[in-house]
PDB file of C-alpha atoms in Angstrom:
ATOM      1  CA  MET A   1     -19.721   1.896 -30.431  1.00 61.00           C
ATOM      2  CA  ALA A   2     -20.783   1.057 -26.860  1.00 70.00           C
ATOM      3  CA  GLU A   3     -19.422   2.790 -23.796  1.00 71.00           C
ATOM      4  CA  PRO A   4     -17.062   0.357 -21.837  1.00 72.00           C
ATOM      5  CA  THR A   5     -18.301  -0.999 -18.562  1.00 79.00           C
ATOM      6  CA  PHE A   6     -16.808   0.565 -15.478  1.00 77.00           C
ATOM      7  CA  TRP A   7     -16.349  -2.766 -13.659  1.00 83.00           C
ATOM      8  CA  ARG A   8     -13.446  -3.992 -15.710  1.00 84.00           C
ATOM      9  CA  THR A   9     -10.756  -6.190 -14.134  1.00 84.00           C
ATOM     10  CA  GLU A  10      -8.108  -3.523 -14.248  1.00 85.00           C
ATOM     11  CA  VAL A  11     -10.322  -1.022 -12.375  1.00 88.00           C
ATOM     12  CA  TRP A  12     -10.288  -3.014  -9.109  1.00 92.00           C
ATOM     13  CA  HIS A  13      -6.706  -2.089  -8.421  1.00 94.00           C
ATOM     14  CA  PRO A  14      -7.212   1.722  -8.297  1.00 91.00           C
ATOM     15  CA  LEU A  15     -10.311   1.167  -6.235  1.00 93.00           C
ATOM     16  CA  THR A  16      -8.355  -0.712  -3.561  1.00 95.00           C
ATOM     17  CA  VAL A  17      -4.849   0.785  -3.682  1.00 96.00           C
ATOM     18  CA  HIS A  18      -5.677   4.089  -1.919  1.00 96.00           C
ATOM     19  CA  PHE A  19      -6.638   2.376   1.330  1.00 98.00           C
ATOM     20  CA  PRO A  20      -3.123   1.041   2.118  1.00 98.00           C
ATOM     21  CA  ILE A  21      -1.570   4.311   0.993  1.00 98.00           C
ATOM     22  CA  ALA A  22      -3.640   6.311   3.534  1.00 98.00           C
ATOM     23  CA  LEU A  23      -3.680   3.715   6.356  1.00 98.00           C
ATOM     24  CA  LEU A  24       0.014   2.836   6.256  1.00 98.00           C
ATOM     25  CA  THR A  25       1.146   6.439   5.923  1.00 98.00           C
ATOM     26  CA  PHE A  26      -0.951   7.451   8.980  1.00 98.00           C
ATOM     27  CA  ALA A  27       0.264   4.331  10.862  1.00 98.00           C
ATOM     28  CA  THR A  28       3.870   5.419  10.278  1.00 98.00           C
ATOM     29  CA  ILE A  29       3.220   8.951  11.428  1.00 98.00           C
ATOM     30  CA  VAL A  30       1.250   7.936  14.508  1.00 97.00           C
ATOM     31  CA  LYS A  31       3.734   5.262  15.577  1.00 97.00           C
ATOM     32  CA  LEU A  32       6.661   7.693  15.041  1.00 96.00           C
ATOM     33  CA  LEU A  33       5.009  10.427  17.104  1.00 96.00           C
ATOM     34  CA  ALA A  34       4.072   7.958  19.859  1.00 95.00           C
ATOM     35  CA  LEU A  35       7.791   7.240  20.435  1.00 93.00           C
ATOM     36  CA  PHE A  36       8.257  10.867  21.603  1.00 94.00           C
ATOM     37  CA  LEU A  37       5.134  11.163  23.780  1.00 93.00           C
ATOM     38  CA  LYS A  38       4.827  10.712  27.521  1.00 93.00           C
ATOM     39  CA  PRO A  39       3.860   7.101  28.481  1.00 88.00           C
ATOM     40  CA  ALA A  40       0.251   7.998  29.444  1.00 88.00           C
ATOM     41  CA  SER A  41      -0.689   9.344  25.989  1.00 92.00           C
ATOM     42  CA  ALA A  42       1.867   7.214  24.066  1.00 93.00           C
ATOM     43  CA  ALA A  43      -0.121   4.063  24.891  1.00 92.00           C
ATOM     44  CA  PHE A  44      -3.195   5.372  23.175  1.00 95.00           C
ATOM     45  CA  TRP A  45      -1.299   6.460  20.048  1.00 96.00           C
ATOM     46  CA  GLN A  46       0.668   3.175  19.913  1.00 95.00           C
ATOM     47  CA  LYS A  47      -2.607   1.256  19.938  1.00 96.00           C
ATOM     48  CA  ALA A  48      -4.150   3.564  17.271  1.00 97.00           C
ATOM     49  CA  GLY A  49      -0.986   3.174  15.139  1.00 97.00           C
ATOM     50  CA  SER A  50      -1.203  -0.602  15.525  1.00 97.00           C
ATOM     51  CA  PHE A  51      -4.790  -0.784  14.275  1.00 98.00           C
ATOM     52  CA  LEU A  52      -3.897   1.507  11.292  1.00 98.00           C
ATOM     53  CA  LEU A  53      -0.947  -0.806  10.602  1.00 98.00           C
ATOM     54  CA  TYR A  54      -3.040  -4.007  10.685  1.00 98.00           C
ATOM     55  CA  ALA A  55      -5.826  -2.551   8.532  1.00 98.00           C
ATOM     56  CA  GLY A  56      -3.272  -1.042   6.128  1.00 98.00           C
ATOM     57  CA  THR A  57      -1.311  -4.305   5.831  1.00 98.00           C
ATOM     58  CA  LEU A  58      -4.499  -6.218   5.044  1.00 98.00           C
ATOM     59  CA  ALA A  59      -5.369  -3.613   2.435  1.00 98.00           C
ATOM     60  CA  ALA A  60      -1.882  -3.878   0.984  1.00 98.00           C
ATOM     61  CA  TRP A  61      -2.352  -7.620   0.458  1.00 98.00           C
ATOM     62  CA  ILE A  62      -5.699  -6.968  -1.194  1.00 98.00           C
ATOM     63  CA  SER A  63      -4.140  -4.346  -3.424  1.00 97.00           C
ATOM     64  CA  LEU A  64      -1.327  -6.687  -4.329  1.00 97.00           C
ATOM     65  CA  TYR A  65      -3.962  -9.257  -5.389  1.00 97.00           C
ATOM     66  CA  THR A  66      -5.966  -6.724  -7.435  1.00 96.00           C
ATOM     67  CA  GLY A  67      -2.670  -5.500  -9.009  1.00 95.00           C
ATOM     68  CA  ASP A  68      -1.911  -9.019 -10.174  1.00 94.00           C
ATOM     69  CA  MET A  69      -5.370  -9.136 -11.707  1.00 93.00           C
ATOM     70  CA  ALA A  70      -4.797  -5.815 -13.529  1.00 92.00           C
ATOM     71  CA  ASP A  71      -1.310  -6.818 -14.661  1.00 91.00           C
ATOM     72  CA  GLY A  72      -2.703  -9.456 -17.037  1.00 87.00           C
ATOM     73  CA  VAL A  73      -4.843  -6.792 -18.767  1.00 88.00           C
ATOM     74  CA  VAL A  74      -2.584  -3.737 -18.665  1.00 89.00           C
ATOM     75  CA  SER A  75       0.896  -5.101 -19.339  1.00 87.00           C
ATOM     76  CA  ARG A  76       0.151  -5.954 -22.987  1.00 86.00           C
ATOM     77  CA  LYS A  77      -0.918  -2.371 -23.724  1.00 87.00           C
ATOM     78  CA  LEU A  78       2.030  -0.494 -22.343  1.00 89.00           C
ATOM     79  CA  CYS A  79       4.887   1.027 -24.361  1.00 91.00           C
ATOM     80  CA  ASP A  80       7.420   0.198 -21.580  1.00 92.00           C
ATOM     81  CA  PRO A  81       6.209  -2.735 -19.423  1.00 92.00           C
ATOM     82  CA  THR A  82       9.410  -2.565 -17.291  1.00 95.00           C
ATOM     83  CA  VAL A  83       7.875   0.304 -15.324  1.00 95.00           C
ATOM     84  CA  LEU A  84       4.894  -1.934 -14.450  1.00 95.00           C
ATOM     85  CA  LYS A  85       7.277  -4.739 -13.380  1.00 96.00           C
ATOM     86  CA  ASP A  86       9.224  -2.319 -11.127  1.00 97.00           C
ATOM     87  CA  HIS A  87       5.876  -1.069  -9.686  1.00 97.00           C
ATOM     88  CA  GLU A  88       4.980  -4.687  -8.899  1.00 97.00           C
ATOM     89  CA  ILE A  89       8.371  -5.374  -7.338  1.00 98.00           C
ATOM     90  CA  PHE A  90       8.262  -2.351  -5.051  1.00 98.00           C
ATOM     91  CA  ALA A  91       4.642  -3.140  -4.102  1.00 98.00           C
ATOM     92  CA  GLU A  92       5.781  -6.565  -2.992  1.00 98.00           C
ATOM     93  CA  TYR A  93       8.644  -5.025  -0.994  1.00 98.00           C
ATOM     94  CA  LEU A  94       6.307  -2.670   0.792  1.00 98.00           C
ATOM     95  CA  THR A  95       3.788  -5.387   1.535  1.00 98.00           C
ATOM     96  CA  TYR A  96       6.391  -7.668   2.965  1.00 98.00           C
ATOM     97  CA  THR A  97       7.981  -4.873   5.004  1.00 98.00           C
ATOM     98  CA  PHE A  98       4.712  -3.787   6.559  1.00 98.00           C
ATOM     99  CA  THR A  99       3.756  -7.405   7.193  1.00 98.00           C
ATOM    100  CA  VAL A 100       6.917  -7.980   9.207  1.00 98.00           C
ATOM    101  CA  ALA A 101       6.247  -4.746  11.080  1.00 98.00           C
ATOM    102  CA  ALA A 102       2.696  -5.818  11.837  1.00 98.00           C
ATOM    103  CA  LEU A 103       3.827  -9.303  13.030  1.00 97.00           C
ATOM    104  CA  LEU A 104       6.433  -7.752  15.296  1.00 96.00           C
ATOM    105  CA  ASP A 105       3.805  -5.321  16.637  1.00 96.00           C
ATOM    106  CA  VAL A 106       1.299  -8.148  17.286  1.00 96.00           C
ATOM    107  CA  ALA A 107       4.002 -10.223  18.999  1.00 95.00           C
ATOM    108  CA  GLN A 108       4.875  -7.347  21.317  1.00 92.00           C
ATOM    109  CA  ARG A 109       1.230  -6.378  21.943  1.00 91.00           C
ATOM    110  CA  TYR A 110       0.214  -9.897  22.970  1.00 91.00           C
ATOM    111  CA  ARG A 111       3.435 -10.450  24.980  1.00 88.00           C
ATOM    112  CA  LEU A 112       4.798 -13.149  22.667  1.00 90.00           C
ATOM    113  CA  LEU A 113       7.931 -11.053  22.341  1.00 85.00           C
ATOM    114  CA  THR A 114       9.108  -9.703  25.702  1.00 85.00           C
ATOM    115  CA  TYR A 115      12.780  -8.979  24.943  1.00 84.00           C
ATOM    116  CA  LYS A 116      13.429  -5.157  25.108  1.00 88.00           C
ATOM    117  CA  PRO A 117       9.970  -3.816  24.243  1.00 85.00           C
ATOM    118  CA  ARG A 118      11.278  -0.296  23.582  1.00 89.00           C
ATOM    119  CA  LEU A 119      13.777  -1.703  21.085  1.00 93.00           C
ATOM    120  CA  THR A 120      10.974  -3.564  19.370  1.00 92.00           C
ATOM    121  CA  GLN A 121       8.938  -0.389  19.179  1.00 93.00           C
ATOM    122  CA  VAL A 122      11.800   1.425  17.521  1.00 95.00           C
ATOM    123  CA  LEU A 123      12.438  -1.487  15.121  1.00 96.00           C
ATOM    124  CA  VAL A 124       8.702  -1.391  14.105  1.00 97.00           C
ATOM    125  CA  VAL A 125       8.964   2.345  13.402  1.00 97.00           C
ATOM    126  CA  VAL A 126      12.164   1.804  11.399  1.00 98.00           C
ATOM    127  CA  LEU A 127      10.332  -0.883   9.303  1.00 98.00           C
ATOM    128  CA  LEU A 128       7.434   1.477   8.868  1.00 98.00           C
ATOM    129  CA  LEU A 129       9.776   4.249   7.597  1.00 98.00           C
ATOM    130  CA  VAL A 130      11.422   1.850   5.145  1.00 98.00           C
ATOM    131  CA  GLY A 131       7.969   0.567   4.057  1.00 98.00           C
ATOM    132  CA  THR A 132       6.802   4.110   3.515  1.00 98.00           C
ATOM    133  CA  GLY A 133       9.762   4.677   1.300  1.00 98.00           C
ATOM    134  CA  PHE A 134       8.805   1.658  -0.801  1.00 98.00           C
ATOM    135  CA  LEU A 135       5.197   2.858  -0.740  1.00 98.00           C
ATOM    136  CA  THR A 136       6.176   6.265  -2.090  1.00 98.00           C
ATOM    137  CA  TYR A 137       8.320   4.776  -4.867  1.00 98.00           C
ATOM    138  CA  ALA A 138       5.723   2.162  -5.810  1.00 98.00           C
ATOM    139  CA  GLY A 139       3.123   4.978  -5.935  1.00 97.00           C
ATOM    140  CA  HIS A 140       5.400   7.001  -8.160  1.00 97.00           C
ATOM    141  CA  LEU A 141       5.870   4.053 -10.523  1.00 97.00           C
ATOM    142  CA  GLY A 142       2.063   3.406 -10.486  1.00 95.00           C
ATOM    143  CA  ALA A 143       1.465   7.026 -11.468  1.00 95.00           C
ATOM    144  CA  ARG A 144       3.938   6.609 -14.389  1.00 96.00           C
ATOM    145  CA  VAL A 145       2.061   3.600 -15.590  1.00 94.00           C
ATOM    146  CA  VAL A 146      -1.305   5.431 -15.490  1.00 92.00           C
ATOM    147  CA  TYR A 147      -0.358   8.960 -16.484  1.00 92.00           C
ATOM    148  CA  GLN A 148       2.492   8.421 -18.881  1.00 92.00           C
ATOM    149  CA  GLN A 149       1.360   5.154 -20.588  1.00 90.00           C
ATOM    150  CA  ALA A 150      -2.439   5.199 -19.963  1.00 86.00           C
ATOM    151  CA  GLY A 151      -2.220   1.791 -18.195  1.00 86.00           C
ATOM    152  CA  GLY A 152      -5.687   0.695 -17.132  1.00 82.00           C
ATOM    153  CA  VAL A 153      -7.237   3.839 -18.583  1.00 83.00           C
ATOM    154  CA  TYR A 154      -9.957   3.638 -21.255  1.00 82.00           C
ATOM    155  CA  VAL A 155      -8.915   5.819 -24.224  1.00 82.00           C
ATOM    156  CA  PRO A 156     -12.002   6.976 -26.099  1.00 84.00           C
ATOM    157  CA  SER A 157     -12.147   7.247 -29.815  1.00 85.00           C
ATOM    158  CA  SER A 158     -11.099  10.547 -31.417  1.00 88.00           C
ATOM    159  CA  ASP A 159     -14.712  11.678 -31.933  1.00 88.00           C
ATOM    160  CA  CYS A 160     -16.020  10.261 -28.527  1.00 86.00           C
ATOM    161  CA  ALA A 161     -18.842   8.559 -30.414  1.00 84.00           C
ATOM    162  CA  GLU A 162     -19.222   5.908 -27.661  1.00 81.00           C
ATOM    163  CA  PHE A 163     -20.403   8.619 -25.250  1.00 80.00           C
ATOM    164  CA  ASN A 164     -23.174  10.008 -27.458  1.00 76.00           C
TER     165      ASN A 164
END
């Protein structure tokens, strides 16, 4: 029996999903802290948080795409595919939430939205906190798919003959 190739369709999702987790979590922390800093240093951290948000949102869309690719392979092998469906739904919620936050942030940064800038900053942070909640729950469901049902995981034969 031959060892399976590493570059299977379902492997692209775990390769891409950790970028939005890290980038969007740090974007939320940085933007939240920037609200409480003095204006001189807050400007730097707002800008840093914005770049983390933009990169994380792009990475979330890529992860959503690779998750759809993996779904076609993994869903047929799971004992309870409803967990995978819930994971997909919450991944969509988080992607849309962070996208709205990123669009609001871009609109404010490039002066397309000039009405009450402080209120817009607070609204962006609220969206980031809600998105982080979705991110945490989607991650929890993804871990249930992988660690409870071996979704996307190659299960070797009982004698591991393919590795000899």
